[in-house]
JSON list of C-alpha atoms and ligand atoms in Angstrom, two decimals:
[
{"chain": "A", "resi": 1, "resn": "MET", "atom": "CA", "xyz": [0.08, -0.07, 0.03]},
{"chain": "A", "resi": 2, "resn": "LYS", "atom": "CA", "xyz": [1.35, 3.33, -0.99]},
{"chain": "A", "resi": 3, "resn": "ARG", "atom": "CA", "xyz": [-0.42, 6.60, -0.25]},
{"chain": "A", "resi": 4, "resn": "ALA", "atom": "CA", "xyz": [-0.45, 10.12, -1.73]},
{"chain": "A", "resi": 5, "resn": "LEU", "atom": "CA", "xyz": [-1.85, 13.39, -0.33]},
{"chain": "A", "resi": 6, "resn": "ILE", "atom": "CA", "xyz": [-3.86, 15.27, -3.02]},
{"chain": "A", "resi": 7, "resn": "ILE", "atom": "CA", "xyz": [-4.12, 19.01, -2.21]},
{"chain": "A", "resi": 8, "resn": "ILE", "atom": "CA", "xyz": [-6.73, 20.39, -4.48]},
{"chain": "A", "resi": 9, "resn": "ASP", "atom": "CA", "xyz": [-6.70, 24.03, -5.73]},
{"chain": "A", "resi": 10, "resn": "ILE", "atom": "CA", "xyz": [-5.67, 25.91, -2.65]},
{"chain": "A", "resi": 11, "resn": "GLN", "atom": "CA", "xyz": [-5.15, 29.04, -4.94]},
{"chain": "A", "resi": 12, "resn": "ASN", "atom": "CA", "xyz": [-5.38, 32.68, -4.07]},
{"chain": "A", "resi": 13, "resn": "ASP", "atom": "CA", "xyz": [-8.46, 33.14, -6.33]},
{"chain": "A", "resi": 14, "resn": "PHE", "atom": "CA", "xyz": [-10.45, 30.78, -4.15]},
{"chain": "A", "resi": 15, "resn": "CYS", "atom": "CA", "xyz": [-9.34, 32.35, -0.77]},
{"chain": "A", "resi": 16, "resn": "PRO", "atom": "CA", "xyz": [-10.78, 35.39, 0.91]},
{"chain": "A", "resi": 17, "resn": "GLY", "atom": "CA", "xyz": [-9.95, 38.58, -1.20]},
{"chain": "A", "resi": 18, "resn": "GLY", "atom": "CA", "xyz": [-10.07, 36.47, -4.42]},
{"chain": "A", "resi": 19, "resn": "PRO", "atom": "CA", "xyz": [-12.66, 36.78, -7.31]},
{"chain": "A", "resi": 20, "resn": "MET", "atom": "CA", "xyz": [-14.03, 33.47, -6.30]},
{"chain": "A", "resi": 21, "resn": "ALA", "atom": "CA", "xyz": [-13.58, 33.54, -2.64]},
{"chain": "A", "resi": 22, "resn": "VAL", "atom": "CA", "xyz": [-14.65, 30.56, -0.80]},
{"chain": "A", "resi": 23, "resn": "LYS", "atom": "CA", "xyz": [-15.47, 31.24, 2.82]},
{"chain": "A", "resi": 24, "resn": "GLU", "atom": "CA", "xyz": [-12.63, 30.13, 5.08]},
{"chain": "A", "resi": 25, "resn": "GLY", "atom": "CA", "xyz": [-10.76, 28.83, 2.05]},
{"chain": "A", "resi": 26, "resn": "ASP", "atom": "CA", "xyz": [-7.46, 30.05, 3.68]},
{"chain": "A", "resi": 27, "resn": "LEU", "atom": "CA", "xyz": [-8.15, 27.89, 6.72]},
{"chain": "A", "resi": 28, "resn": "THR", "atom": "CA", "xyz": [-7.36, 24.78, 4.52]},
{"chain": "A", "resi": 29, "resn": "VAL", "atom": "CA", "xyz": [-3.70, 25.92, 4.27]},
{"chain": "A", "resi": 30, "resn": "ASN", "atom": "CA", "xyz": [-2.53, 24.92, 7.84]},
{"chain": "A", "resi": 31, "resn": "VAL", "atom": "CA", "xyz": [-4.32, 21.66, 7.62]},
{"chain": "A", "resi": 32, "resn": "ALA", "atom": "CA", "xyz": [-2.61, 20.89, 4.16]},
{"chain": "A", "resi": 33, "resn": "ASN", "atom": "CA", "xyz": [0.81, 21.83, 5.58]},
{"chain": "A", "resi": 34, "resn": "ARG", "atom": "CA", "xyz": [0.33, 19.60, 8.58]},
{"chain": "A", "resi": 35, "resn": "TYR", "atom": "CA", "xyz": [-0.82, 16.60, 6.45]},
{"chain": "A", "resi": 36, "resn": "ALA", "atom": "CA", "xyz": [1.99, 17.20, 3.90]},
{"chain": "A", "resi": 37, "resn": "ARG", "atom": "CA", "xyz": [4.71, 17.21, 6.78]},
{"chain": "A", "resi": 38, "resn": "GLU", "atom": "CA", "xyz": [3.38, 14.07, 8.04]},
{"chain": "A", "resi": 39, "resn": "PHE", "atom": "CA", "xyz": [3.19, 12.36, 4.53]},
{"chain": "A", "resi": 40, "resn": "ARG", "atom": "CA", "xyz": [6.79, 13.49, 3.86]},
{"chain": "A", "resi": 41, "resn": "ARG", "atom": "CA", "xyz": [8.05, 12.36, 7.10]},
{"chain": "A", "resi": 42, "resn": "LYS", "atom": "CA", "xyz": [6.81, 8.84, 6.34]},
{"chain": "A", "resi": 43, "resn": "GLY", "atom": "CA", "xyz": [8.24, 8.96, 2.88]},
{"chain": "A", "resi": 44, "resn": "GLU", "atom": "CA", "xyz": [4.72, 9.12, 1.11]},
{"chain": "A", "resi": 45, "resn": "TYR", "atom": "CA", "xyz": [3.88, 11.35, -1.86]},
{"chain": "A", "resi": 46, "resn": "VAL", "atom": "CA", "xyz": [2.52, 14.89, -1.58]},
{"chain": "A", "resi": 47, "resn": "LEU", "atom": "CA", "xyz": [0.83, 16.22, -4.83]},
{"chain": "A", "resi": 48, "resn": "ALA", "atom": "CA", "xyz": [-0.96, 19.46, -5.62]},
{"chain": "A", "resi": 49, "resn": "LEU", "atom": "CA", "xyz": [-3.58, 20.46, -8.28]},
{"chain": "A", "resi": 50, "resn": "GLN", "atom": "CA", "xyz": [-3.97, 23.87, -9.69]},
{"chain": "A", "resi": 51, "resn": "ASP", "atom": "CA", "xyz": [-7.04, 25.14, -11.57]},
{"chain": "A", "resi": 52, "resn": "TRP", "atom": "CA", "xyz": [-5.31, 26.37, -14.75]},
{"chain": "A", "resi": 53, "resn": "HIS", "atom": "CA", "xyz": [-7.58, 28.10, -17.33]},
{"chain": "A", "resi": 54, "resn": "PRO", "atom": "CA", "xyz": [-6.78, 30.16, -20.27]},
{"chain": "A", "resi": 55, "resn": "ALA", "atom": "CA", "xyz": [-7.83, 33.81, -19.84]},
{"chain": "A", "resi": 56, "resn": "ASN", "atom": "CA", "xyz": [-10.81, 33.25, -22.25]},
{"chain": "A", "resi": 57, "resn": "HIS", "atom": "CA", "xyz": [-11.96, 30.01, -20.69]},
{"chain": "A", "resi": 58, "resn": "GLY", "atom": "CA", "xyz": [-15.51, 28.95, -21.64]},
{"chain": "A", "resi": 59, "resn": "SER", "atom": "CA", "xyz": [-16.67, 28.50, -18.00]},
{"chain": "A", "resi": 60, "resn": "PHE", "atom": "CA", "xyz": [-16.16, 32.24, -17.33]},
{"chain": "A", "resi": 61, "resn": "ALA", "atom": "CA", "xyz": [-19.24, 34.48, -16.98]},
{"chain": "A", "resi": 62, "resn": "SER", "atom": "CA", "xyz": [-17.19, 37.16, -18.67]},
{"chain": "A", "resi": 63, "resn": "VAL", "atom": "CA", "xyz": [-17.05, 34.84, -21.73]},
{"chain": "A", "resi": 64, "resn": "SER", "atom": "CA", "xyz": [-20.50, 33.52, -21.85]},
{"chain": "A", "resi": 65, "resn": "GLY", "atom": "CA", "xyz": [-22.16, 36.87, -21.23]},
{"chain": "A", "resi": 66, "resn": "GLU", "atom": "CA", "xyz": [-24.37, 35.46, -18.43]},
{"chain": "A", "resi": 67, "resn": "PRO", "atom": "CA", "xyz": [-24.47, 36.43, -14.80]},
{"chain": "A", "resi": 68, "resn": "VAL", "atom": "CA", "xyz": [-22.07, 34.97, -12.37]},
{"chain": "A", "resi": 69, "resn": "TYR", "atom": "CA", "xyz": [-23.12, 31.84, -10.59]},
{"chain": "A", "resi": 70, "resn": "THR", "atom": "CA", "xyz": [-26.09, 31.07, -12.79]},
{"chain": "A", "resi": 71, "resn": "LEU", "atom": "CA", "xyz": [-26.54, 27.89, -14.73]},
{"chain": "A", "resi": 72, "resn": "GLY", "atom": "CA", "xyz": [-26.17, 27.37, -18.50]},
{"chain": "A", "resi": 73, "resn": "GLU", "atom": "CA", "xyz": [-24.67, 24.94, -20.93]},
{"chain": "A", "resi": 74, "resn": "LEU", "atom": "CA", "xyz": [-21.30, 24.65, -22.35]},
{"chain": "A", "resi": 75, "resn": "ASN", "atom": "CA", "xyz": [-20.80, 22.20, -25.32]},
{"chain": "A", "resi": 76, "resn": "GLY", "atom": "CA", "xyz": [-23.60, 20.13, -24.17]},
{"chain": "A", "resi": 77, "resn": "LEU", "atom": "CA", "xyz": [-22.71, 19.96, -20.61]},
{"chain": "A", "resi": 78, "resn": "ALA", "atom": "CA", "xyz": [-24.41, 21.86, -17.59]},
{"chain": "A", "resi": 79, "resn": "GLN", "atom": "CA", "xyz": [-22.25, 24.73, -16.56]},
{"chain": "A", "resi": 80, "resn": "ILE", "atom": "CA", "xyz": [-22.08, 27.19, -13.93]},
{"chain": "A", "resi": 81, "resn": "TRP", "atom": "CA", "xyz": [-20.83, 30.54, -15.07]},
{"chain": "A", "resi": 82, "resn": "TRP", "atom": "CA", "xyz": [-17.85, 31.41, -12.71]},
{"chain": "A", "resi": 83, "resn": "PRO", "atom": "CA", "xyz": [-16.08, 34.66, -12.19]},
{"chain": "A", "resi": 84, "resn": "ASP", "atom": "CA", "xyz": [-12.65, 34.78, -13.92]},
{"chain": "A", "resi": 85, "resn": "HIS", "atom": "CA", "xyz": [-10.45, 32.58, -11.86]},
{"chain": "A", "resi": 86, "resn": "GLY", "atom": "CA", "xyz": [-7.33, 30.36, -12.07]},
{"chain": "A", "resi": 87, "resn": "VAL", "atom": "CA", "xyz": [-6.03, 32.18, -15.11]},
{"chain": "A", "resi": 88, "resn": "GLN", "atom": "CA", "xyz": [-2.59, 30.54, -16.26]},
{"chain": "A", "resi": 89, "resn": "GLY", "atom": "CA", "xyz": [0.40, 32.44, -14.88]},
{"chain": "A", "resi": 90, "resn": "SER", "atom": "CA", "xyz": [-1.64, 34.97, -12.91]},
{"chain": "A", "resi": 91, "resn": "VAL", "atom": "CA", "xyz": [-1.03, 35.66, -9.24]},
{"chain": "A", "resi": 92, "resn": "GLY", "atom": "CA", "xyz": [-4.57, 34.59, -8.55]},
{"chain": "A", "resi": 93, "resn": "ALA", "atom": "CA", "xyz": [-3.79, 31.03, -9.84]},
{"chain": "A", "resi": 94, "resn": "ASP", "atom": "CA", "xyz": [-0.77, 30.67, -7.63]},
{"chain": "A", "resi": 95, "resn": "LEU", "atom": "CA", "xyz": [-1.05, 28.37, -4.64]},
{"chain": "A", "resi": 96, "resn": "HIS", "atom": "CA", "xyz": [-1.74, 30.20, -1.46]},
{"chain": "A", "resi": 97, "resn": "PRO", "atom": "CA", "xyz": [1.55, 31.92, -0.25]},
{"chain": "A", "resi": 98, "resn": "ASP", "atom": "CA", "xyz": [1.47, 30.03, 3.07]},
{"chain": "A", "resi": 99, "resn": "LEU", "atom": "CA", "xyz": [1.14, 26.57, 1.46]},
{"chain": "A", "resi": 100, "resn": "ASP", "atom": "CA", "xyz": [4.60, 25.13, 1.91]},
{"chain": "A", "resi": 101, "resn": "ARG", "atom": "CA", "xyz": [5.72, 24.24, -1.67]},
{"chain": "A", "resi": 102, "resn": "SER", "atom": "CA", "xyz": [8.93, 22.59, -0.38]},
{"chain": "A", "resi": 103, "resn": "LEU", "atom": "CA", "xyz": [6.65, 19.71, 0.68]},
{"chain": "A", "resi": 104, "resn": "ILE", "atom": "CA", "xyz": [5.01, 19.15, -2.69]},
{"chain": "A", "resi": 105, "resn": "ASP", "atom": "CA", "xyz": [6.57, 16.44, -4.85]},
{"chain": "A", "resi": 106, "resn": "ALA", "atom": "CA", "xyz": [4.55, 17.16, -8.09]},
{"chain": "A", "resi": 107, "resn": "LEU", "atom": "CA", "xyz": [2.15, 19.73, -9.45]},
{"chain": "A", "resi": 108, "resn": "PHE", "atom": "CA", "xyz": [-0.75, 18.87, -11.66]},
{"chain": "A", "resi": 109, "resn": "TYR", "atom": "CA", "xyz": [-2.94, 21.21, -13.76]},
{"chain": "A", "resi": 110, "resn": "LYS", "atom": "CA", "xyz": [-6.55, 21.04, -15.01]},
{"chain": "A", "resi": 111, "resn": "GLY", "atom": "CA", "xyz": [-8.96, 23.19, -16.94]},
{"chain": "A", "resi": 112, "resn": "GLN", "atom": "CA", "xyz": [-6.55, 24.05, -19.86]},
{"chain": "A", "resi": 113, "resn": "ASP", "atom": "CA", "xyz": [-9.17, 23.19, -22.49]},
{"chain": "A", "resi": 114, "resn": "ILE", "atom": "CA", "xyz": [-11.06, 26.27, -23.48]},
{"chain": "A", "resi": 115, "resn": "ASP", "atom": "CA", "xyz": [-14.45, 24.63, -24.22]},
{"chain": "A", "resi": 116, "resn": "VAL", "atom": "CA", "xyz": [-14.87, 22.17, -21.34]},
{"chain": "A", "resi": 117, "resn": "ASP", "atom": "CA", "xyz": [-14.77, 22.63, -17.51]},
{"chain": "A", "resi": 118, "resn": "SER", "atom": "CA", "xyz": [-12.64, 20.28, -15.25]},
{"chain": "A", "resi": 119, "resn": "TYR", "atom": "CA", "xyz": [-13.53, 19.94, -11.78]},
{"chain": "A", "resi": 120, "resn": "SER", "atom": "CA", "xyz": [-11.87, 16.48, -11.28]},
{"chain": "A", "resi": 121, "resn": "ALA", "atom": "CA", "xyz": [-8.17, 16.14, -10.95]},
{"chain": "A", "resi": 122, "resn": "PHE", "atom": "CA", "xyz": [-8.43, 13.15, -13.23]},
{"chain": "A", "resi": 123, "resn": "PHE", "atom": "CA", "xyz": [-10.81, 13.98, -16.07]},
{"chain": "A", "resi": 124, "resn": "ASP", "atom": "CA", "xyz": [-12.59, 16.89, -17.71]},
{"chain": "A", "resi": 125, "resn": "ASN", "atom": "CA", "xyz": [-16.20, 17.24, -16.89]},
{"chain": "A", "resi": 126, "resn": "GLY", "atom": "CA", "xyz": [-17.22, 15.29, -20.03]},
{"chain": "A", "resi": 127, "resn": "HIS", "atom": "CA", "xyz": [-14.80, 12.49, -19.18]},
{"chain": "A", "resi": 128, "resn": "ARG", "atom": "CA", "xyz": [-13.01, 12.93, -22.55]},
{"chain": "A", "resi": 129, "resn": "ARG", "atom": "CA", "xyz": [-9.54, 13.82, -21.56]},
{"chain": "A", "resi": 130, "resn": "LYS", "atom": "CA", "xyz": [-7.57, 12.52, -18.61]},
{"chain": "A", "resi": 131, "resn": "THR", "atom": "CA", "xyz": [-4.88, 14.47, -16.81]},
{"chain": "A", "resi": 132, "resn": "GLU", "atom": "CA", "xyz": [-1.45, 12.95, -16.09]},
{"chain": "A", "resi": 133, "resn": "LEU", "atom": "CA", "xyz": [-2.32, 12.27, -12.46]},
{"chain": "A", "resi": 134, "resn": "ASP", "atom": "CA", "xyz": [-3.62, 8.76, -12.83]},
{"chain": "A", "resi": 135, "resn": "SER", "atom": "CA", "xyz": [-0.69, 7.34, -14.70]},
{"chain": "A", "resi": 136, "resn": "TRP", "atom": "CA", "xyz": [1.74, 9.22, -12.40]},
{"chain": "A", "resi": 137, "resn": "LEU", "atom": "CA", "xyz": [0.12, 7.43, -9.38]},
{"chain": "A", "resi": 138, "resn": "ARG", "atom": "CA", "xyz": [0.09, 4.07, -11.15]},
{"chain": "A", "resi": 139, "resn": "GLU", "atom": "CA", "xyz": [3.65, 4.12, -12.11]},
{"chain": "A", "resi": 140, "resn": "ARG", "atom": "CA", "xyz": [4.40, 4.51, -8.43]},
{"chain": "A", "resi": 141, "resn": "ASP", "atom": "CA", "xyz": [1.98, 1.80, -7.19]},
{"chain": "A", "resi": 142, "resn": "VAL", "atom": "CA", "xyz": [-0.05, 4.39, -5.22]},
{"chain": "A", "resi": 143, "resn": "THR", "atom": "CA", "xyz": [-3.32, 2.68, -4.19]},
{"chain": "A", "resi": 144, "resn": "ASP", "atom": "CA", "xyz": [-4.49, 4.89, -1.47]},
{"chain": "A", "resi": 145, "resn": "LEU", "atom": "CA", "xyz": [-5.29, 8.82, -1.58]},
{"chain": "A", "resi": 146, "resn": "VAL", "atom": "CA", "xyz": [-5.87, 11.21, 1.00]},
{"chain": "A", "resi": 147, "resn": "VAL", "atom": "CA", "xyz": [-7.70, 14.31, -0.28]},
{"chain": "A", "resi": 148, "resn": "LEU", "atom": "CA", "xyz": [-8.24, 17.86, 0.91]},
{"chain": "A", "resi": 149, "resn": "GLY", "atom": "CA", "xyz": [-8.56, 21.46, -0.44]},
{"chain": "A", "resi": 150, "resn": "ILE", "atom": "CA", "xyz": [-11.00, 23.59, -2.19]},
{"chain": "A", "resi": 151, "resn": "ALA", "atom": "CA", "xyz": [-13.87, 23.47, -3.24]},
{"chain": "A", "resi": 152, "resn": "THR", "atom": "CA", "xyz": [-15.67, 20.62, -1.28]},
{"chain": "A", "resi": 153, "resn": "ASP", "atom": "CA", "xyz": [-18.69, 20.69, -3.61]},
{"chain": "A", "resi": 154, "resn": "TYR", "atom": "CA", "xyz": [-16.78, 21.02, -6.95]},
{"chain": "A", "resi": 155, "resn": "CYS", "atom": "CA", "xyz": [-13.22, 20.02, -7.43]},
{"chain": "A", "resi": 156, "resn": "VAL", "atom": "CA", "xyz": [-12.89, 17.90, -4.09]},
{"chain": "A", "resi": 157, "resn": "LYS", "atom": "CA", "xyz": [-16.10, 16.01, -4.89]},
{"chain": "A", "resi": 158, "resn": "TYR", "atom": "CA", "xyz": [-15.40, 15.23, -8.50]},
{"chain": "A", "resi": 159, "resn": "THR", "atom": "CA", "xyz": [-11.85, 14.21, -7.77]},
{"chain": "A", "resi": 160, "resn": "VAL", "atom": "CA", "xyz": [-12.94, 11.89, -4.99]},
{"chain": "A", "resi": 161, "resn": "LEU", "atom": "CA", "xyz": [-15.52, 10.31, -7.10]},
{"chain": "A", "resi": 162, "resn": "ASP", "atom": "CA", "xyz": [-13.43, 9.63, -9.97]},
{"chain": "A", "resi": 163, "resn": "ALA", "atom": "CA", "xyz": [-10.77, 8.29, -7.71]},
{"chain": "A", "resi": 164, "resn": "LEU", "atom": "CA", "xyz": [-13.10, 5.82, -6.26]},
{"chain": "A", "resi": 165, "resn": "GLU", "atom": "CA", "xyz": [-14.26, 4.79, -9.73]},
{"chain": "A", "resi": 166, "resn": "LEU", "atom": "CA", "xyz": [-10.61, 4.36, -10.85]},
{"chain": "A", "resi": 167, "resn": "GLY", "atom": "CA", "xyz": [-10.23, 1.86, -7.95]},
{"chain": "A", "resi": 168, "resn": "TYR", "atom": "CA", "xyz": [-8.41, 4.00, -5.32]},
{"chain": "A", "resi": 169, "resn": "ASN", "atom": "CA", "xyz": [-9.10, 3.82, -1.62]},
{"chain": "A", "resi": 170, "resn": "VAL", "atom": "CA", "xyz": [-9.96, 7.51, -0.74]},
{"chain": "A", "resi": 171, "resn": "GLU", "atom": "CA", "xyz": [-9.95, 9.31, 2.45]},
{"chain": "A", "resi": 172, "resn": "VAL", "atom": "CA", "xyz": [-11.39, 12.93, 2.75]},
{"chain": "A", "resi": 173, "resn": "VAL", "atom": "CA", "xyz": [-9.82, 15.34, 5.44]},
{"chain": "A", "resi": 174, "resn": "VAL", "atom": "CA", "xyz": [-13.04, 17.27, 6.28]},
{"chain": "A", "resi": 175, "resn": "GLU", "atom": "CA", "xyz": [-11.35, 19.95, 8.25]},
{"chain": "A", "resi": 176, "resn": "GLY", "atom": "CA", "xyz": [-9.11, 20.50, 5.32]},
{"chain": "A", "resi": 177, "resn": "CYS", "atom": "CA", "xyz": [-12.00, 21.20, 2.76]},
{"chain": "A", "resi": 178, "resn": "ARG", "atom": "CA", "xyz": [-14.13, 24.22, 2.27]},
{"chain": "A", "resi": 179, "resn": "GLY", "atom": "CA", "xyz": [-16.88, 24.68, -0.28]},
{"chain": "A", "resi": 180, "resn": "VAL", "atom": "CA", "xyz": [-18.50, 27.25, -2.57]},
{"chain": "A", "resi": 181, "resn": "ASN", "atom": "CA", "xyz": [-22.14, 26.53, -1.31]},
{"chain": "A", "resi": 182, "resn": "LEU", "atom": "CA", "xyz": [-24.19, 28.26, -3.79]},
{"chain": "A", "resi": 183, "resn": "ASN", "atom": "CA", "xyz": [-26.93, 26.60, -1.91]},
{"chain": "A", "resi": 184, "resn": "PRO", "atom": "CA", "xyz": [-26.17, 26.42, 1.75]},
{"chain": "A", "resi": 185, "resn": "ASP", "atom": "CA", "xyz": [-26.07, 22.54, 2.13]},
{"chain": "A", "resi": 186, "resn": "ASP", "atom": "CA", "xyz": [-23.94, 21.81, -1.03]},
{"chain": "A", "resi": 187, "resn": "SER", "atom": "CA", "xyz": [-20.82, 20.90, 0.89]},
{"chain": "A", "resi": 188, "resn": "THR", "atom": "CA", "xyz": [-22.60, 18.67, 3.30]},
{"chain": "A", "resi": 189, "resn": "ILE", "atom": "CA", "xyz": [-24.47, 16.89, 0.49]},
{"chain": "A", "resi": 190, "resn": "ALA", "atom": "CA", "xyz": [-21.12, 16.51, -1.46]},
{"chain": "A", "resi": 191, "resn": "LEU", "atom": "CA", "xyz": [-19.64, 14.89, 1.53]},
{"chain": "A", "resi": 192, "resn": "SER", "atom": "CA", "xyz": [-22.47, 12.56, 1.82]},
{"chain": "A", "resi": 193, "resn": "GLN", "atom": "CA", "xyz": [-22.18, 11.52, -1.73]},
{"chain": "A", "resi": 194, "resn": "MET", "atom": "CA", "xyz": [-18.57, 10.87, -1.52]},
{"chain": "A", "resi": 195, "resn": "ALA", "atom": "CA", "xyz": [-19.04, 8.78, 1.56]},
{"chain": "A", "resi": 196, "resn": "ALA", "atom": "CA", "xyz": [-21.98, 6.92, -0.15]},
{"chain": "A", "resi": 197, "resn": "GLN", "atom": "CA", "xyz": [-19.60, 5.87, -2.97]},
{"chain": "A", "resi": 198, "resn": "GLY", "atom": "CA", "xyz": [-17.05, 4.71, -0.42]},
{"chain": "A", "resi": 199, "resn": "ALA", "atom": "CA", "xyz": [-14.77, 7.47, 0.64]},
{"chain": "A", "resi": 200, "resn": "VAL", "atom": "CA", "xyz": [-13.83, 7.57, 4.30]},
{"chain": "A", "resi": 201, "resn": "MET", "atom": "CA", "xyz": [-14.26, 10.86, 6.11]},
{"chain": "A", "resi": 202, "resn": "ILE", "atom": "CA", "xyz": [-11.46, 11.74, 8.50]},
{"chain": "B", "resi": 301, "resn": "VGL", "atom": "C1", "xyz": [-13.40, 25.04, -8.84]},
{"chain": "B", "resi": 301, "resn": "VGL", "atom": "C2", "xyz": [-15.35, 25.73, -9.92]},
{"chain": "B", "resi": 301, "resn": "VGL", "atom": "C3", "xyz": [-14.66, 26.13, -11.03]},
{"chain": "B", "resi": 301, "resn": "VGL", "atom": "C4", "xyz": [-12.91, 24.25, -7.72]},
{"chain": "B", "resi": 301, "resn": "VGL", "atom": "C5", "xyz": [-12.64, 25.34, -9.91]},
{"chain": "B", "resi": 301, "resn": "VGL", "atom": "O1", "xyz": [-11.65, 24.49, -7.46]},
{"chain": "B", "resi": 301, "resn": "VGL", "atom": "O2", "xyz": [-13.53, 23.77, -6.93]},
{"chain": "B", "resi": 301, "resn": "VGL", "atom": "N1", "xyz": [-14.71, 25.15, -8.84]},
{"chain": "B", "resi": 301, "resn": "VGL", "atom": "N2", "xyz": [-13.25, 25.99, -11.12]},
{"chain": "B", "resi": 302, "resn": "ZN", "atom": "ZN1", "xyz": [-12.19, 26.71, -12.67]}
]
């Protein structure tokens, strides 16, 4: 059994002060650092994801012309129109400055395709294209994942559901996750859905 910690999207844009601020998003940083130190101490892997969009990404309300946080459709898939966020190379797309990068073994990027959104760290929302993450983990015989980060109800949720489908054992660090909560219960519901599919809440 080999384990990896998967740190999801702890980026400036999703933290207080950012255009897509998630309430208490910055409180995930210390939890991530604590887990990352523990994983490194045991010789286990620490990986981080970054939402990494082109400046004219199709998920942006500024591109669709629709109001932010409303629901529409992008290339046949349901799409929430987000504020501009995670633009490749911008300060907003950087990892939170207090997240200890020296503990991170590898970075993975998602959301580069202009015409499809990508919540999961493994696949785009249409399950058409795969990131490098699964092959990276398989090459190293990683079977168990511990996941935390932002946002509980989007990128964490879809990463965890895909990981379970791909056959990984998955634990979710609840205190290390924060959600968007367009509806107040979205994160609670997301955690229940992950648990129902076999994720263990720690
Ligand atoms: C995220 C919506 C759009 C996330 C990223 O990191 O959860 N959510 N892009
Ligand atoms: Zn995004």
